[in-house]
Every structure is written in C-alpha cells, then in structure tokens.
Short mmCIF file of C-alpha atoms in Angstrom, two decimals:
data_model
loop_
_atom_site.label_atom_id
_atom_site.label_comp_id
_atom_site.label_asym_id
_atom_site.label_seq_id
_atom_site.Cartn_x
_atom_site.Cartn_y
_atom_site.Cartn_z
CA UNK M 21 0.00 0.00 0.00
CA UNK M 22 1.44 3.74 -1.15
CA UNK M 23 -1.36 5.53 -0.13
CA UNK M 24 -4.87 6.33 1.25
CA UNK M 25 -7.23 8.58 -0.38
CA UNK M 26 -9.95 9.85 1.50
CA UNK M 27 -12.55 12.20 0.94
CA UNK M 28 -12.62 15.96 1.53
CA UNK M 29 -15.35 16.78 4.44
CA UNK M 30 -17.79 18.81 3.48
CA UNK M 31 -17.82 22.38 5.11
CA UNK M 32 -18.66 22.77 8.77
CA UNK M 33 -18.18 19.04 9.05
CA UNK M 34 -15.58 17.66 11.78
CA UNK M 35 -14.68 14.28 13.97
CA UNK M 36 -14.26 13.14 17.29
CA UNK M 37 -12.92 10.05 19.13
CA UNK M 38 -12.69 9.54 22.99
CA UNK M 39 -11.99 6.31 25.16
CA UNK M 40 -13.00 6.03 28.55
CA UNK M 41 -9.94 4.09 30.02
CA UNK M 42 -10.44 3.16 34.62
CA UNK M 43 -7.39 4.25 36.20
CA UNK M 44 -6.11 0.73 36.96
CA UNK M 45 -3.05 -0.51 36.02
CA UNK M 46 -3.60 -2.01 32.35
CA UNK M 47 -3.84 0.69 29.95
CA UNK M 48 -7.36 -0.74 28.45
CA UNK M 49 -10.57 1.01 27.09
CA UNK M 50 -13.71 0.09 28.36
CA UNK M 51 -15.36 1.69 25.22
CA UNK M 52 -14.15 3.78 22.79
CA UNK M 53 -16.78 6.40 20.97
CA UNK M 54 -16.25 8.15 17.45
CA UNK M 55 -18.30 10.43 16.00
CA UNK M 56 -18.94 12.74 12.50
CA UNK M 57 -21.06 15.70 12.75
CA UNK M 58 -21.91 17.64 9.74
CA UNK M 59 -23.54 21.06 10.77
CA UNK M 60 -25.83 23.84 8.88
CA UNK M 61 -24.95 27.49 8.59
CA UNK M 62 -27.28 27.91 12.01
CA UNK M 63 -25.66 25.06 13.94
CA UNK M 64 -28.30 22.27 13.20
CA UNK M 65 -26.56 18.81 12.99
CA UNK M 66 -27.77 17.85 9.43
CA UNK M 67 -25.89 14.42 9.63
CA UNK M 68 -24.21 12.15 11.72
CA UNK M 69 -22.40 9.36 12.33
CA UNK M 70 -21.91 7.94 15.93
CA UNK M 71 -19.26 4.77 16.49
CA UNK M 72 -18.55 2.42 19.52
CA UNK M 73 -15.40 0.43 19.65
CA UNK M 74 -14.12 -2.01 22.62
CA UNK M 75 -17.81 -3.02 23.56
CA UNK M 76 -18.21 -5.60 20.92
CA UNK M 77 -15.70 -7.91 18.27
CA UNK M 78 -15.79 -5.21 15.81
CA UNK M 79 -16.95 -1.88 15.89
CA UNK M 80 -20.53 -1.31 15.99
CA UNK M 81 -22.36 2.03 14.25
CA UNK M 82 -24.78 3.76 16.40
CA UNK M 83 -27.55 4.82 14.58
CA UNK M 84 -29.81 5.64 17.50
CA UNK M 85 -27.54 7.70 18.58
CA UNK M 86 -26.76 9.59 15.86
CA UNK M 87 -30.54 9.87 14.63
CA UNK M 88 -31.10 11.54 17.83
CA UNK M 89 -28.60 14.35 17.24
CA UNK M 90 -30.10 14.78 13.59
CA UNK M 91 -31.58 18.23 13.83
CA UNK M 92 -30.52 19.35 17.02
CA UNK M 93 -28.56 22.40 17.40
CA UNK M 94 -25.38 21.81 18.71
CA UNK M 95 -23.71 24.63 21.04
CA UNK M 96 -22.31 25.43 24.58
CA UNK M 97 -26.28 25.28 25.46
CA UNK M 98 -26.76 22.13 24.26
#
C-alpha cells in the first residue's frame, strides 16, 4: 500500500474520538466512541455518524444515537 485517499469533508463538518480508560493498572478502554457531525450554517446537525469500539468484536455504528442528534442544534447550550 502507497497511499490512502480519502474524501474531503464537506464544510462545517468535523470528527471526534474519545476512550473512557479506569485508572487501573492495564492501559485498556472500556469503550471507545467516534463520531462525524456535519452542521448547517445555524448550527443544526444535518448528519451524523456515531461509532462504539471495545464493547463488541468489531466496531458497531450507532444509529440511535446519531438519529437523535439529527436536527438538534449543537452549542455550549446544548
């Protein structure tokens, strides 16, 4: 493999990705959460994509989750 294309976001588009890790000595996440947010020009999520990883054998997509943030405005508020 040289390479790996991928696709320009579109504009006020952005991603996340957080694990929650226990403060005990192994260095494991008890779930890891990624998420893509596409926003309008007033701050109303027009799409999204919501991820878990470390709860399941592969990573499972959310779509619950990420209907539920499907126009909402996201800000401090929020």
């Amino acid at each position: 493999m040289l390479e790996i294309q991928l696709p320009r976001q579109l504009p006020h588009s952005g991603d996340a990705y957080l694990r929650l890790i226990p403060r005990t000595e192994m260095d494991i996440a008890v779930v890891g959460a990624g998420v893509n947010l596409t926003l309008d020009d007033n701050g109303i999520c027009t799409a999204a994509r919501v991820a878990l990883g470390a709860v399941a054998p592969r990573p499972l997509l959310v779509a619950e989750a990420a209907a539920a943030l499907c126009g909402s405005r996201l800000d401090e508020a929020a």
